[in-house]
Short mmCIF file of C-alpha atoms (C1' of nucleotides) in Angstrom, two decimals:
data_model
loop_
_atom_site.label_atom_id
_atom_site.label_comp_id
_atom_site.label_asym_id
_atom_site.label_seq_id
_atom_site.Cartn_x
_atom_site.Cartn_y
_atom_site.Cartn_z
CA UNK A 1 125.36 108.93 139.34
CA UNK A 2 127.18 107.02 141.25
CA UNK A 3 124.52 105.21 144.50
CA UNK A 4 126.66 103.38 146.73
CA UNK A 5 125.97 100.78 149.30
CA UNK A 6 126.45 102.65 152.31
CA UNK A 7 126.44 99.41 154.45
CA UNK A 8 129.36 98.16 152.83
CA UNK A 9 133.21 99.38 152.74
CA UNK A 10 133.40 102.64 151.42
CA UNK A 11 137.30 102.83 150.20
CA UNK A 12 139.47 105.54 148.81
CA UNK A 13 139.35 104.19 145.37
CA UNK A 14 136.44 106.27 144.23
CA UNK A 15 138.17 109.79 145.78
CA UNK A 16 141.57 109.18 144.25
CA UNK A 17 140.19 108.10 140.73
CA UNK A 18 137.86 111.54 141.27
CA UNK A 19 141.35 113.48 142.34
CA UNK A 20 143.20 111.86 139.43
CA UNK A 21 140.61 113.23 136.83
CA UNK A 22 140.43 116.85 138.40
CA UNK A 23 144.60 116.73 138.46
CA UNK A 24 144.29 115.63 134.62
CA UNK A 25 142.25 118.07 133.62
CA UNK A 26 143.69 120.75 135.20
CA UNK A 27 147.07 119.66 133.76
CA UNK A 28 146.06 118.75 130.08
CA UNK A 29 142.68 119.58 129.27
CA UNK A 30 139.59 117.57 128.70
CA UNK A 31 140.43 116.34 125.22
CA UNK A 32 143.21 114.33 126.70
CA UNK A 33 141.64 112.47 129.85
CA UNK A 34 140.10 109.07 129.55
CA UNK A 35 138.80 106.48 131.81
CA UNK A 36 142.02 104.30 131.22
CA UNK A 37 144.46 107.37 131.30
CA UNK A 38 142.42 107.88 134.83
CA UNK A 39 142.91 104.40 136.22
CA UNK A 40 146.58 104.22 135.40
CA UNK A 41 147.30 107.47 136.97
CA UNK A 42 146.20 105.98 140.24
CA UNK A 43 147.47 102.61 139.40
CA UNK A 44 144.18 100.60 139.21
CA UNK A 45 142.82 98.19 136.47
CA UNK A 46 141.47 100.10 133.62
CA UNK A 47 138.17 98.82 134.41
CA UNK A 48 137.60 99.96 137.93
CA UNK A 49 136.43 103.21 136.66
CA UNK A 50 132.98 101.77 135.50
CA UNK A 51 132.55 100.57 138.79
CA UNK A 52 132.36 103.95 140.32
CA UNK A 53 130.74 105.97 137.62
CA UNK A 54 129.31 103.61 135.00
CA UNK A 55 130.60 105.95 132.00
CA UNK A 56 133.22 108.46 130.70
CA UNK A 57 130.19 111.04 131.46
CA UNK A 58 129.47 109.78 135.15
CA UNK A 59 132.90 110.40 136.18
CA UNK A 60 132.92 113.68 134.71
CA UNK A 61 129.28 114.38 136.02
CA UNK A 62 130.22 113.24 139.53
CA UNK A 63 133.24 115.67 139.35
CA UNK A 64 131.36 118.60 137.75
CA UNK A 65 128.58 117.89 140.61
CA UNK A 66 131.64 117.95 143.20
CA UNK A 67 132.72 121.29 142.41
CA UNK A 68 129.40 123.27 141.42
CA UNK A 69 128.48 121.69 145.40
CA UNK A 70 131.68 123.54 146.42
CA UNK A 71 131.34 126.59 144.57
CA UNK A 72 127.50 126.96 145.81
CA UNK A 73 129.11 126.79 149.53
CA UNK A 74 131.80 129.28 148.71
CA UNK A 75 129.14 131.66 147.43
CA UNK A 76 127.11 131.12 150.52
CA UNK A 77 129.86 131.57 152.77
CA UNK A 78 130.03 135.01 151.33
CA UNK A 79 127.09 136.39 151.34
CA UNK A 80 126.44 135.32 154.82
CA UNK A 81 130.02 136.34 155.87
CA UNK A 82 128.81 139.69 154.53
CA UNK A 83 126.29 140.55 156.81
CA UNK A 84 124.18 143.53 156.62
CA UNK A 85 126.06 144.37 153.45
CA UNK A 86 124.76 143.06 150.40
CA UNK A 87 127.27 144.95 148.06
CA UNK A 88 129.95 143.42 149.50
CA UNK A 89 128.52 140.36 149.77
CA UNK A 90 128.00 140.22 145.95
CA UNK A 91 131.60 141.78 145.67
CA UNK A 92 132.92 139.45 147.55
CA UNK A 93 131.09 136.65 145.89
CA UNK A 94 132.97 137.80 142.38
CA UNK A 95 136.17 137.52 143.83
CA UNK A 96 135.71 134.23 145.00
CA UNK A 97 134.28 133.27 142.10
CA UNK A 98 137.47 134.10 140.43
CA UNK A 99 139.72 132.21 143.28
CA UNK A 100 137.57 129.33 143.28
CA UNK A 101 138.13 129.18 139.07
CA UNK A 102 141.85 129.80 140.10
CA UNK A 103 142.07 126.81 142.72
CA UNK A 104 140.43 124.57 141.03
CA UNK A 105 141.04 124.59 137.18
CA UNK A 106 139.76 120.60 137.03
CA UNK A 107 136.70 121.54 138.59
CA UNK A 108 135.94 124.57 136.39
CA UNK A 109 136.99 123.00 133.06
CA UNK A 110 134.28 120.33 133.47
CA UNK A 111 131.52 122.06 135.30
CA UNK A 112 130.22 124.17 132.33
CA UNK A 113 130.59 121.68 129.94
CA UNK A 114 127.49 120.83 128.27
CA UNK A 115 129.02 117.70 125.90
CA UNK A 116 131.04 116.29 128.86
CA UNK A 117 128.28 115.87 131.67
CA UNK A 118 124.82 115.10 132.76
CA UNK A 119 123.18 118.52 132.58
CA UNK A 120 120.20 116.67 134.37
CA UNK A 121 122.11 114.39 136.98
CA UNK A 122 120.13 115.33 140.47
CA UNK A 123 123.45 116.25 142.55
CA UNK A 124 124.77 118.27 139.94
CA UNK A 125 121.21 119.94 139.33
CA UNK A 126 120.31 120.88 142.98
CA UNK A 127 123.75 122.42 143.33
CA UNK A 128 123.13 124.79 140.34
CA UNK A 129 119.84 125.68 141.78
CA UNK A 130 121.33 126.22 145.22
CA UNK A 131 124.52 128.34 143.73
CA UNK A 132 121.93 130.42 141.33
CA UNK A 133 119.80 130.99 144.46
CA UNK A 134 122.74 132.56 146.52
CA UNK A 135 123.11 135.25 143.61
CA UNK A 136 119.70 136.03 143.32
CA UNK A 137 118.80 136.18 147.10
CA UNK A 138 122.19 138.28 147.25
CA UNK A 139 121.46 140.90 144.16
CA UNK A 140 117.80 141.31 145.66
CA UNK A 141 119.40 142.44 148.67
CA UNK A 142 121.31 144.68 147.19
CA UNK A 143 117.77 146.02 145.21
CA UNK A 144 116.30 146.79 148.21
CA UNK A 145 119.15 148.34 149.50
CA UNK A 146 118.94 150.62 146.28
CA UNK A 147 121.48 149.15 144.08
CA UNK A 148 120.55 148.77 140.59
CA UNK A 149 116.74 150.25 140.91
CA UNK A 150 114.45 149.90 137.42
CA UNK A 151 116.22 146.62 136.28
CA UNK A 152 114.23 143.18 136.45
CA UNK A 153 116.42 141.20 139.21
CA UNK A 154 117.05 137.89 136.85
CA UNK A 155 118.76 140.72 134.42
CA UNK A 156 121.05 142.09 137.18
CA UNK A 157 121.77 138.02 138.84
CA UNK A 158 122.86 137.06 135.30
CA UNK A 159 124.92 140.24 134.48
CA UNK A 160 126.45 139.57 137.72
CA UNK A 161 127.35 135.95 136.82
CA UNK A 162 128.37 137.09 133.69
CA UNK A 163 130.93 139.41 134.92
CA UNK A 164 132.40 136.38 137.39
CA UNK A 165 132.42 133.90 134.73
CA UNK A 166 133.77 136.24 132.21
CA UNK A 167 137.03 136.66 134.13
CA UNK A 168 137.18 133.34 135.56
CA UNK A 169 137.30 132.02 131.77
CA UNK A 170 139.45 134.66 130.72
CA UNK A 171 142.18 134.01 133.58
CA UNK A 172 141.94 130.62 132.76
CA UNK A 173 143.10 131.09 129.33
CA UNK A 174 146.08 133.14 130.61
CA UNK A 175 144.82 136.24 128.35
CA UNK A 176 144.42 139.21 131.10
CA UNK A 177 146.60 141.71 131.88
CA UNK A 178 148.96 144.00 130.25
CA UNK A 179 150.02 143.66 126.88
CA UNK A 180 153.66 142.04 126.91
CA UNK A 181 154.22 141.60 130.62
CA UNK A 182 153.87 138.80 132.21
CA UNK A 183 152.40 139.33 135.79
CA UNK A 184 150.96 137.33 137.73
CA UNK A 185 147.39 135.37 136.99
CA UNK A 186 146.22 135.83 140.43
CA UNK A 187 146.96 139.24 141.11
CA UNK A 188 145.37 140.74 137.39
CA UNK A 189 142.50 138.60 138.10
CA UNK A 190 142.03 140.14 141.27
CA UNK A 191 142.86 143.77 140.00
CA UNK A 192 139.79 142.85 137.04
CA UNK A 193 137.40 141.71 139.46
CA UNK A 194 137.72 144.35 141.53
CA UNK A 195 137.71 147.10 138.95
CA UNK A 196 134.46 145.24 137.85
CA UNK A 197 133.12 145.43 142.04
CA UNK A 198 134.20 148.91 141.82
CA UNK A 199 131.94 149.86 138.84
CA UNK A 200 128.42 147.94 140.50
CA UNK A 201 128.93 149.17 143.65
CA UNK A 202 129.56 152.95 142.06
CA UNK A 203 125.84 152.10 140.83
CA UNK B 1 149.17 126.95 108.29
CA UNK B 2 148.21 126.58 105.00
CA UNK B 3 150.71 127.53 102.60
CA UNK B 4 149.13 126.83 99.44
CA UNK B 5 150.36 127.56 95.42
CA UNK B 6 148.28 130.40 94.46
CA UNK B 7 149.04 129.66 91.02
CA UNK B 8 147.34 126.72 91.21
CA UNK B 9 143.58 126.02 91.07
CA UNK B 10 142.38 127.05 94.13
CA UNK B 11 139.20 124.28 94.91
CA UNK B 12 136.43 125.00 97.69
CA UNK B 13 137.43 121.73 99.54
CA UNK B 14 139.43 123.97 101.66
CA UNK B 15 136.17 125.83 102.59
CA UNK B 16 133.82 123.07 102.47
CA UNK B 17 135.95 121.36 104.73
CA UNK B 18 136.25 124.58 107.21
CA UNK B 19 132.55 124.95 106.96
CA UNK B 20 131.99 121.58 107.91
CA UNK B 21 134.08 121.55 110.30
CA UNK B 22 132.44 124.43 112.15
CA UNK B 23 128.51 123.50 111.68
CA UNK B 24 129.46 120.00 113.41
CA UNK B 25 131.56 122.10 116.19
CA UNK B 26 128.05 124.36 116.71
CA UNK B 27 126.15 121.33 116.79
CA UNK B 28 127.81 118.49 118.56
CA UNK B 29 130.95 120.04 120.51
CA UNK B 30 134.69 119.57 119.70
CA UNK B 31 134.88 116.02 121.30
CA UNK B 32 132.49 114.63 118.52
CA UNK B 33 134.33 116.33 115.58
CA UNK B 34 137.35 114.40 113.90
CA UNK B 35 139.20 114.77 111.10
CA UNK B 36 137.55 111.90 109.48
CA UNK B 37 134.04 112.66 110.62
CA UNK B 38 135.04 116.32 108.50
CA UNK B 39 135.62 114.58 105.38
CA UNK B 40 132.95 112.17 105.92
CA UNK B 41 130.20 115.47 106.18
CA UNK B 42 132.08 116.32 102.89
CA UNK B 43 132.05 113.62 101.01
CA UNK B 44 135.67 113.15 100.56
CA UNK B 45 138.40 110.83 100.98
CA UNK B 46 139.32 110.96 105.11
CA UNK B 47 142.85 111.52 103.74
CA UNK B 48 141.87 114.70 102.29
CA UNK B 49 141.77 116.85 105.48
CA UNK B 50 145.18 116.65 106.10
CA UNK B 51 146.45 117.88 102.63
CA UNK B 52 144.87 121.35 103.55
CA UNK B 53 145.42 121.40 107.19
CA UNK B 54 148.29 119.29 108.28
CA UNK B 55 146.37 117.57 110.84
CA UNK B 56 143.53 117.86 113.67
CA UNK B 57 145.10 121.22 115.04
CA UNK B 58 146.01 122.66 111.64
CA UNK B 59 142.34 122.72 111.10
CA UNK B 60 140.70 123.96 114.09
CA UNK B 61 143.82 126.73 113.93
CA UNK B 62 142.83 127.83 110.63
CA UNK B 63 139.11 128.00 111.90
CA UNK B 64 139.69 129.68 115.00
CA UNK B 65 141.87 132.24 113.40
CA UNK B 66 139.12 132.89 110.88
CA UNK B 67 136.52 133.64 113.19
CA UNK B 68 139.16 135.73 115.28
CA UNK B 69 139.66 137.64 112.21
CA UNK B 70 136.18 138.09 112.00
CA UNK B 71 135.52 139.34 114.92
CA UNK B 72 138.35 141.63 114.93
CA UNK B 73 136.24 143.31 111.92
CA UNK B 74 133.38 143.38 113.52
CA UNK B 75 134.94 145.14 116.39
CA UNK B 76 136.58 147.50 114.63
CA UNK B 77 133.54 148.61 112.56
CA UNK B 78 131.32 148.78 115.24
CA UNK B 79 134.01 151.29 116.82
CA UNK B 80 134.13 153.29 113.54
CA UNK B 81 130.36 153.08 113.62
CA UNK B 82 129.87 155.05 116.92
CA UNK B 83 132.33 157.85 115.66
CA UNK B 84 132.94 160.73 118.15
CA UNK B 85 131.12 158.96 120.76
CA UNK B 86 133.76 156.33 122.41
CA UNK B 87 131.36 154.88 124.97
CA UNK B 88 128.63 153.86 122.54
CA UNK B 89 131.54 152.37 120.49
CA UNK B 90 132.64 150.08 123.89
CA UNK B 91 128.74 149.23 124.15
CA UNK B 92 127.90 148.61 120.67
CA UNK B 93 131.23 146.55 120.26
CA UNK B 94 129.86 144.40 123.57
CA UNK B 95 126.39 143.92 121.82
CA UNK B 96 128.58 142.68 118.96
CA UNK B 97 130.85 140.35 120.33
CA UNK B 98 127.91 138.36 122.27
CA UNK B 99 126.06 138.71 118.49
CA UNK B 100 129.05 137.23 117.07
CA UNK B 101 128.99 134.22 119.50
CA UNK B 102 125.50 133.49 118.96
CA UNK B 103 125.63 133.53 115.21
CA UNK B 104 128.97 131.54 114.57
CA UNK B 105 129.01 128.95 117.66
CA UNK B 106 131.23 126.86 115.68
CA UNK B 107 133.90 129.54 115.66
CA UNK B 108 133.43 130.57 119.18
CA UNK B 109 133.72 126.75 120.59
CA UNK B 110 137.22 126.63 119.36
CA UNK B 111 138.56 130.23 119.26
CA UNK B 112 139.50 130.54 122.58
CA UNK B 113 140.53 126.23 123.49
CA UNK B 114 144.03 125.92 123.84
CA UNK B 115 144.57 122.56 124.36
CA UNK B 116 142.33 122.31 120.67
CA UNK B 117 144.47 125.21 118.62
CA UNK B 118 147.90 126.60 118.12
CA UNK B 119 147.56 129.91 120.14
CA UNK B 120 151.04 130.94 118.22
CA UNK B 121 150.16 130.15 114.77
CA UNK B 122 150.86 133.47 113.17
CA UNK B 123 147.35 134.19 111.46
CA UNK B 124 145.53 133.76 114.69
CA UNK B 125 147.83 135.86 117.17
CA UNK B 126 147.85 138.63 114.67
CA UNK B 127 144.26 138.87 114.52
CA UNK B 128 144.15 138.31 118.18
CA UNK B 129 146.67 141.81 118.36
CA UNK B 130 143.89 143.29 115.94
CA UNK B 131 140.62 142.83 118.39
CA UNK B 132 142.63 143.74 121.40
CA UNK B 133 144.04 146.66 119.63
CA UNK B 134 140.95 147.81 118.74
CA UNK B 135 139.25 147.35 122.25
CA UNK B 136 142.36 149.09 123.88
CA UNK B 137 141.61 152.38 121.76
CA UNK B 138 137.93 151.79 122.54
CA UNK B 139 138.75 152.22 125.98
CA UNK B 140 141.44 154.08 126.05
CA UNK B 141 139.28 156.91 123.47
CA UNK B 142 136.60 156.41 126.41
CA UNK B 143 138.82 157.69 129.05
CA UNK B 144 139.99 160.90 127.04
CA UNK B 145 136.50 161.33 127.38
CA UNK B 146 136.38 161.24 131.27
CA UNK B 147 134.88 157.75 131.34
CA UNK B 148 136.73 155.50 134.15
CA UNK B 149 139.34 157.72 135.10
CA UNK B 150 141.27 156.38 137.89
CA UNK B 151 141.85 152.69 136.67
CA UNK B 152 144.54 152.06 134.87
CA UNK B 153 144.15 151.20 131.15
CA UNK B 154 144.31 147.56 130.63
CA UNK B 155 142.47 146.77 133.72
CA UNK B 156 139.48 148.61 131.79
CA UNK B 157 140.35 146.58 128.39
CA UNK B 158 140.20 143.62 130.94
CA UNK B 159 136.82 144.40 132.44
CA UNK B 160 135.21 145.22 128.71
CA UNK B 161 136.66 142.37 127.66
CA UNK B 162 135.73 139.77 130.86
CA UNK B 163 132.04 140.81 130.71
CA UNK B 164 131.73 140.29 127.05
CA UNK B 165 132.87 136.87 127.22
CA UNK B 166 131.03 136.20 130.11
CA UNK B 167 127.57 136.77 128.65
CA UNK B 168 128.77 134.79 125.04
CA UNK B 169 129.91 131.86 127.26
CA UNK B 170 126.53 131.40 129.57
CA UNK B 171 124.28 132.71 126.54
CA UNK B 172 126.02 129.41 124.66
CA UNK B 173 125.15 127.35 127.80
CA UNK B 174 121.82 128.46 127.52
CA UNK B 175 121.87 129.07 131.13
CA UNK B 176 120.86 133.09 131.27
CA UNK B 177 117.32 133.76 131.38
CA UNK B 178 114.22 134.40 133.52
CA UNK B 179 114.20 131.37 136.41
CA UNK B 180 112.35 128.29 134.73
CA UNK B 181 111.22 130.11 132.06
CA UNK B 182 112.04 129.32 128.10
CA UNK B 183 113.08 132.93 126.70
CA UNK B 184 114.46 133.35 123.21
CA UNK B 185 118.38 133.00 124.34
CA UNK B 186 118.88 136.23 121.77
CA UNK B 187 116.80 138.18 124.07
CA UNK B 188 117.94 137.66 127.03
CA UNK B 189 121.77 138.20 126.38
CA UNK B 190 120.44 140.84 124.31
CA UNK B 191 119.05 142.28 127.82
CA UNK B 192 121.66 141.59 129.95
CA UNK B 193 124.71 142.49 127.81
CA UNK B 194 122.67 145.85 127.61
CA UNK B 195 122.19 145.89 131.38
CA UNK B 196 126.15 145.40 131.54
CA UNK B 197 126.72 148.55 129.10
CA UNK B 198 124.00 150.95 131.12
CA UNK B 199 126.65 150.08 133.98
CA UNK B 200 129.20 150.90 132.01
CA UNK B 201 127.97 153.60 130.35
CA UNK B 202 126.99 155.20 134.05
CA UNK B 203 130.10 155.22 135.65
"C1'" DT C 1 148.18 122.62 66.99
"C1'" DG C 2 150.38 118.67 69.11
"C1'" DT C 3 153.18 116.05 72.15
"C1'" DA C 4 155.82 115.21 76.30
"C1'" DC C 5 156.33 116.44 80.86
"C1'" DA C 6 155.48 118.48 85.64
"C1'" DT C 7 152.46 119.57 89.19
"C1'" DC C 8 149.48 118.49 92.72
"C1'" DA C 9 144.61 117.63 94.57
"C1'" DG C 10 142.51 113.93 96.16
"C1'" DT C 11 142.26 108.53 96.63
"C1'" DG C 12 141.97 104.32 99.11
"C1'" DA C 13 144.35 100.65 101.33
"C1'" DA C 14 146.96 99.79 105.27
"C1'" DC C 15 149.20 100.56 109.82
"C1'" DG C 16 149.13 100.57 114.75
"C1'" DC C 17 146.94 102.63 118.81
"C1'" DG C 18 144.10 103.93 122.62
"C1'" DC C 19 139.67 103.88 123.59
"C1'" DG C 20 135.01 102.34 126.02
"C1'" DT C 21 132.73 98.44 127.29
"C1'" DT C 22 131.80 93.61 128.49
"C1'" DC C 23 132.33 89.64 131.29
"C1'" DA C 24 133.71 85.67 133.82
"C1'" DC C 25 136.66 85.66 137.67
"C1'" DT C 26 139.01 86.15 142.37
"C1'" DG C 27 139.49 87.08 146.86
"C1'" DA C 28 138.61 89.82 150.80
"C1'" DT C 29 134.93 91.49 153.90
"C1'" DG C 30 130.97 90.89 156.35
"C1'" DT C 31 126.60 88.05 157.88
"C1'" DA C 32 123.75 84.06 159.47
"C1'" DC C 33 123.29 80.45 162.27
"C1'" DT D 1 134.00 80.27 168.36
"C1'" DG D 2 133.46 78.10 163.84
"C1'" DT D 3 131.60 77.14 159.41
"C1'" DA D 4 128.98 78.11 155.29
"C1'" DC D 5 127.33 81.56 152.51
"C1'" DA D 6 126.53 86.26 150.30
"C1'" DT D 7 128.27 90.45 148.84
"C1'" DC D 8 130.86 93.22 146.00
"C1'" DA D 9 135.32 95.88 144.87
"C1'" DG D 10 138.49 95.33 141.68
"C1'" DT D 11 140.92 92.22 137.95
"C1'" DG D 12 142.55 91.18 133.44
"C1'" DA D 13 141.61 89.23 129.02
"C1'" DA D 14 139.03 90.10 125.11
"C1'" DC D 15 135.98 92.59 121.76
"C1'" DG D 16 135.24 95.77 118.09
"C1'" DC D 17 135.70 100.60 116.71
"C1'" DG D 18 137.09 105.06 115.13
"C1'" DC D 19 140.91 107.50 115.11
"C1'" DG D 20 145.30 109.99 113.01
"C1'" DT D 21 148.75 109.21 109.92
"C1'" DT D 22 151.40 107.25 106.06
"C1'" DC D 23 152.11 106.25 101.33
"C1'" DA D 24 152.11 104.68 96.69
"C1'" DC D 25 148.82 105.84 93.36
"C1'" DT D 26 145.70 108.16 89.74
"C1'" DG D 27 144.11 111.40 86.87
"C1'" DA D 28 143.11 116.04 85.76
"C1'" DT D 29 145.21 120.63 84.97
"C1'" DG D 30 148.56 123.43 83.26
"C1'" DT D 31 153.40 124.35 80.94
"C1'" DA D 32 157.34 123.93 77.63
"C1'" DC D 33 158.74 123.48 73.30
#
DNA sequence: TGTACATCAGTGAACGCGCGTTCACTGATGTAC
DNA sequence: TGTACATCAGTGAACGCGCGTTCACTGATGTAC
């Protein structure tokens, strides 16, 4: 998606049709964002779209591709912030996880999205492979450091993504917490995912 | 939704339509399915959707609350199943719900979309008060029992709950599995929503 | 048993709408000489 | 510095399409008497 002439003037169009679409989403859900809805939001002929990202899927791709990219830095940011501690490092890779989910709902509604975007685009790809590689380089850390002996690694990586993605989705919908109160999303989330920490680490 | 005469001759358009409705869901995504493409899988008039469900929600309402109800039976006997022992009822009701998402895709792709379904349509949010019940006792009948003492209550129902949907979401992906290898998807969430349990199950 | 009537599931024509996509174009920016 | 040309971002009119929804209707099923 999306090759640009570098040479040539690189506007703001692209980044505010991009912003537009995350906002949307966020706001209203895939079902109800379209290239047109897109282009009036930022005030541009419904046509400049295709210019940028050939298709309803290349704009959606190029987002998706946007915020795995992000999401793979977050996670690496983590681990490395982590140090010697590869626990906490995957800890604290759940709990941004979650935030990242949290802070960008546009982002996360398209990312996993198998009938939206290009599963194969090259961007989007490389940053699934780099994201995937954080949390397996971070759980085999934690195996040699003892955690979670006598399970295959590519068990314990996906349980772990699991877990993050299970509460991420789950915030998302606005389901978690206690029965008839109404607390805040941020803080349950944060209460879950670290009641879910809590239990691996206890490993 | 729904209302219908009982008196009156109760035809299987109703469920053809519902069972159309949720093979095209499994197979091509929510964006692909309208009401029209429904009736067309039928055989029917495109009119005749809306005499059952009202309109696009009504439909993917009813079928969301059906598979919630469903599940909530599933849960529930898989809790009965494990009898005096609480913590195999937890784990066996995990192995369950990632079962159920495997073998009805067409429920799970709508059950939990709000911006697809009526999240207070009466039907659906009592059978949604059903699973959670169930999985609150689940817990709750695992703490009586010295499991994850210490946390309160709902955060537990939270976690259970989280990692559950976690592993049905990425097993439906198809992104879970041995690095570049092409396991049975069954298998592997079959693995790792065991793996999840032992965690559980250890604490 | 027979006739007149009520119900209602499903039809099919018609509507207006927003959509994605195409395409000839304009006009500003940058390049060659 | 000045002119002629090339590039390309973005325009706006036009297209055909599938959609949800409405509505007067048909015809089969069941009910009243």
């Amino acid at each position: 998606m999306s090759e640009r002439n570098p040479t040539y003037y690189d506007g703001d169009l692209r980044r505010e049709l991009l912003d537009a679409a995350k906002l949307a989403l966020a706001e209203q859900g895939a079902s109800a964002v379209s290239l047109r809805s897109v282009a009036r939001a930022v005030g541009v002929s419904h046509a400049a779209p295709a210019h940028y990202f050939t298709d309803k899927t290349g704009l959606f791709t190029d987002l998706a591709a946007e915020g795995l990219a992000l999401l793979a830095d977050i996670l690496t940011e983590q681990v490395e912030l982590a140090g010697d501690d590869p626990v906490e490092g995957l800890t604290a890779s759940g709990v941004a996880y979650v935030e990242f989910s949290q802070e960008h709902p546009g982002y996360f509604e398209v990312m996993f999205r198998r009938d939206l975007i290009d599963l194969n685009d090259p961007t989007y790809a490389e940053s699934g492979v780099r994201a995937l590689t954080v949390l397996t380089e971070a759980v085999a850390a934690c195996q040699a450091a003892g955690w979670g002996r006598g399970e295959e690694a590519w068990v314990l990586t996906d349980v772990a993504w699991a877990a993050m993605h299970g509460v991420a989705s789950l915030s998302a919908l606005g389901v978690l917490g206690r029965p008839a109160s109404s607390q805040d999303t941020d803080s349950v989330a944060a209460a879950v995912t670290r009641a879910l920490s809590d239990a691996f680490r206890s490993r």
